[in-house]
Structure formats: structure tokens, C-alpha cells
Amino acid sequence: MATTTDTDLTAADVAWDLEPLVDGKGEAGVDQLLDEAERVAASVAERRGTVVQLDAAGLASVMRELASIAELVGRAASYASLRFAADTTDPGRGALLQHVEERATAINTRILFFELEWAALPDDRAAALLADEQLTFCRHYLAAARRYRPHLLTEPEELVMTEKAVTGRSAWSRLFSELTSTIAVDLDGGRVSLEEALSRLSSPDRGERRAAAESVTDALEPGLRTRAFVFNTLLADKAVDDRLRKYQHWLASRNLDNEASDESVRALVAAVQARYDIPQRWYALKARVLGLDRLADYDRMASMASEESEFGWREARELVLDAYGSFSSELEGAAHRFFDEAWIDAPVRPGKRPGAFCAYTVPSQHPYLLLNWTGRRRDVLTLAHELGHGLHAYLARDQGVFHQTTPLTLAETASVFGETVTFGRLLAATSEPAARLALLAESMEGQIATVFRQTAMNRFEDLVHTERREVGELSVDRFGELWYETQAELLGDTVEITDGYRTWWSYIPHFIGTPGYVYAYAYGQLLALSVYRTYEERGAGFVPQYLELLRSGGSRTPDELGRIVGVDLGDPGFWDGGLAIVEQQLEAAETAAAEAGRIGR
Ligand SMILES: [Zn+2]
């Protein structure tokens, strides 16, 4: 490996430039953008009560005004939130973000009537308008906005629902976050955060893992009944909402949000459940590699990495550009811009938001990537992943604000694809079996966490929502039983589930803040892998169709977007393609483990 400087290892000088978002005017630019948005919103507000009379040209003109509001507010909000993400401890940045959110809410409240009036239009009238060519730039958006039509209430009712949610659902949800964020775990004679304690589960030392797990279980005990009460309250709250809005089942509104058909979600869940043998086989292999008869729940995250080679930023950059280039020179060219034009903020800094993300911002600007670069192999794949999101946003920019963003279910198409290509190249460049095993292990753990674990969590949610509706409030023990049941189905007899693990549902924020959300991780990941599988099968001829898919952004329904690359999301066999990729990685890991002499005969 080339020698790297410290600066290169930490990517210390790789920072983004957010000024273009506010025309180089800094914080002052934020209010100018919002003032302008407010002026346009005032003009839109004059159309109140007249949407029903608009012809296609009139509707197109309102939609262009709404697009301009979304652009202006989007730029201000992107600037404020990205600045905040880069230093969350700076009170000035927090205050700016809050300020933008409050002004954006006020602006959006003024134009709320439009969607309601649009949704209230009779079907035949809406269809006639949408057939007009002048509305191409917002056709799918407008059609999709009407998907809530059967579930909308009257405007005064909607306003009451929105206002009361602040002291209802949102307040309960915030209480839960406050309760869980103050959970302190006694460990090593001191107190650490829950997150810190959970991270100890990846320790190579089994004793340390077990101790961490027991301490977490102890720390989850106080307040358990309160958290269960919050959960019960939100389950009931959702049941009421769903009844008032006439949703047929607990997951229906989430599927509608995701534009995912009930059939495709059922097919996904069934396909994954049918392959629980994959995680079980992985955990059996892992037990052998770790020299254990059987894993316990607290062993699943145990690190299998041997020595970690360090990556400098420049080396990573070349590797990722090369991976994208191997697939498409157009993508490689676009990827260059992210590095060359300060669209990435890479280094770890105090106060910076942890993790990594891609912010689409708005189509007239460009995406930004936030990373926390530590020079590990995982970071190279994260870079490839977030860059995939960025490229998707970049290629879809011509779709405009209404159609740039895909539904959540298709959001991972480019990121997981790019990550998988990069992974393949990293693996091909790694000949030593132990290093191959480490690489494959990391990938397998990721696939299991995203595809299988989220599906099992979806099964848990399914049981608790259903039981709250059909039976009534659930006790702490009952939550524990259903949690155990769905985990045991996933893990089979390859993993021992300890008694303490029965309360570990009680800190997971998604169940509280975004019910039904978790399956989307599995959906997005497996969809992307299944599309990748199609590429493997068809080769270079697939590339133009794939780029067309990315350029299409969210301009069509997921089913129509799938057809661009010739796949049928409603076909259960489609999901098996992605699972086959995971199974291949499992088999490669088994081979590498044997070659590395890490498993006995
Ligand atoms: Zn992603």
C-alpha cells in the first residue's frame, strides 16, 4: 500500500462548501430565501378555494410556484440542517435550524389547502387534467398525492389532528426518546451510555460481551413499565388514526407512504422468512470460527476481523471511482464532481453528527455527503454507498423537485448497487483467506442486520399492533414473549436467546417514532440486490437501462420504475434474486473460513 500521511488517513481537509446553497450570503441568506418563499406562498394562498376551477395551464402555473417554494425552503433548510450536522454542539447552529423549521412550517401551513383541494377533486376531473402535457413535470407527484384521498378527513379535522398531534403522538414519542437517551449502563465500574454499552457487543472477548449484555439488561429494567405504557399508548393512537382514516390494517398507511403495494410487502416478508436458514447457517459458521458450540444472543455482533488494513482517503477515492468506472464512465465522471467540488464532508470532528448520509438538497443545487471517515475498510464501503445516493440524486435532478426523490422503497437502488460493485472489487483484490473472511463477515453481518433482522422486527410489530387492536393493552411480559417468539423464529436453534434479551425491544426508537418503518430497510436493500442480480445475469447490456432508471428518479410508481430495467416487483421470484446474492456471500465466507483454517473439520 502507498504510504499515507496523517492528513490523508483522517481526510482532515475534506470539507464541504455549503455557501452555494445561500448564494454565498451565509446565515443572512437563509432569511432572504425564506422571505422570497413567503412571498410566493402568499401568491399561492390567493388561490384558496379555486383549485377546482383550474385548467391545465392554471394548475401548471400553481405547481411551478409550489416548486419554487420547495426550492427556496429546501435550500434554506438544507443549509441550516447541514451546518448543524457538522457541529451539533454549536447553539447558534441549533437555533438557526429551529428558526428555519418554524418559518418553513408557517409557510407550509399557508399552502396546505392546495393538496386538500387537489385531493378533493373528482377522479375524472383529475384524470383529465393529468393527461395534459403541461403537467408532465409534476404528473406522478399529483397522482400520488391523491393516493391518500380515501383516507383524508375534512380540512378542519385535519387541522385539529395536526395541532393535537404536537401534545399527543409527538409528545409521547419525545418522552420515549428522553427516557431512552438517559439510560445509563453500569460497566467497568463506571456508567456509560446505552449506545456505548451496545457497542461492546462487538468485542472479541466473550466475557466482555456477556458482561455488557447483562449490564444492558439491568439498565433496561428501570422504567420498563413506563416505556411499555408509552408503546401501548402509541399503538392505541395509531389504531384510532387508522380507524378514522379507514386503513384496512396496521401497515396499510406505511405501505401507502412507501408506494409499496401490500402484495409486494407480503411477498418480501414471505421470501425473507422462507430463507431464515441463511442467517442460521451464518451463525453456525460464526460459532465455529469463534470456537463456540453455539452462539448466545450477545455473541452475534462479535468482531471476526483479524488485522485491519488502513485506507487513506486518496486510495479510497481511487478505488471507489474505479468501481463506478468499471460499470459506467458516465457515473465515474459524475462521481468525480463530488470529490473535486467540495460536496463531501469527511473527517471526524467533535460535535459532528455520527454516521453517514447523503442530503439530496434541491435539484437546482447538488447533493452533499456527510461521512465520519476513520480510514477503515467499512468506511470505503460507506463512501461507495453514500456516493451511490448522491449519484442517484444527481442523475435525477432534471426531474425537478416533484420527481427527483424516489419513494423510500427504491431509495437504496443506487447506493447498495454501488456498494456491491465496490465490495466485489475489494474482495477480488484480497487474496489472503483470513482477510477475505473478514471482508465477507462484515458484509454478511450487514445483510443479516438489514434484510433478516428488520424482517423479524416487522413480524414483532405485526404481532403487537394486531394484539393491541384485538385484545387490548400488552403487559411488559407479553411484549417480551412476542419479541422472543419472533427472534426465536429468526435464529432457530443456532443462537441461544438468554432470558435477559426479552426486554431488548424496549429501547428501539423506530417502533415508537415511525411505526411500520423497519421493513423498508429490508425492502430497499433486497430490491437493490435483486436489481444487481439482474445486472449479473445480463451484463453490460443492462447498464443503459439502469442509468435510465436512476435518471427517472421518482417520476413513476415503483412498479413502473422496475419495468424500466425489466423486473416485476409483484413477482415473488424477484426477491429471491437478492437472497441468492446473500447466499453466495455466505458460501464464499464458508470457503474462506475453511481456507483460513478458522474452522475445524
Ligand atoms: Zn443508504
PDB file of N, CA and C and ligand atoms in Angstrom, residues 385-386 389 411-412 415-416 419, ligand 1:
ATOM      1  N   HIS A 385     -21.369   3.709  -0.790  1.00  0.00           N
ATOM      2  CA  HIS A 385     -22.811   3.677  -0.569  1.00  0.00           C
ATOM      3  C   HIS A 385     -23.419   5.081  -0.668  1.00  0.00           C
ATOM      4  N   GLU A 386     -22.867   6.010   0.102  1.00  0.00           N
ATOM      5  CA  GLU A 386     -23.426   7.364   0.115  1.00  0.00           C
ATOM      6  C   GLU A 386     -23.233   8.045  -1.238  1.00  0.00           C
ATOM      7  N   HIS A 389     -26.100   7.135  -3.411  1.00  0.00           N
ATOM      8  CA  HIS A 389     -27.259   8.011  -3.170  1.00  0.00           C
ATOM      9  C   HIS A 389     -27.066   9.338  -3.893  1.00  0.00           C
ATOM     10  N   ALA A 411     -35.131   3.882  -2.674  1.00  0.00           N
ATOM     11  CA  ALA A 411     -34.083   4.846  -2.342  1.00  0.00           C
ATOM     12  C   ALA A 411     -32.693   4.218  -2.293  1.00  0.00           C
ATOM     13  N   GLU A 412     -32.611   2.922  -2.034  1.00  0.00           N
ATOM     14  CA  GLU A 412     -31.296   2.288  -1.901  1.00  0.00           C
ATOM     15  C   GLU A 412     -30.780   1.699  -3.213  1.00  0.00           C
ATOM     16  N   SER A 415     -27.332   3.155  -4.126  1.00  0.00           N
ATOM     17  CA  SER A 415     -26.335   3.078  -3.055  1.00  0.00           C
ATOM     18  C   SER A 415     -25.868   1.641  -2.818  1.00  0.00           C
ATOM     19  N   VAL A 416     -26.820   0.730  -2.686  1.00  0.00           N
ATOM     20  CA  VAL A 416     -26.452  -0.667  -2.442  1.00  0.00           C
ATOM     21  C   VAL A 416     -25.784  -1.267  -3.684  1.00  0.00           C
ATOM     22  N   GLU A 419     -22.278   0.053  -3.692  1.00  0.00           N
ATOM     23  CA  GLU A 419     -21.555  -0.604  -2.597  1.00  0.00           C
ATOM     24  C   GLU A 419     -21.216  -2.041  -2.973  1.00  0.00           C
TER      25      GLU A 419
HETATM   26 ZN    ZN B   1     -28.499   4.176   2.093  1.00  0.00          ZN
END
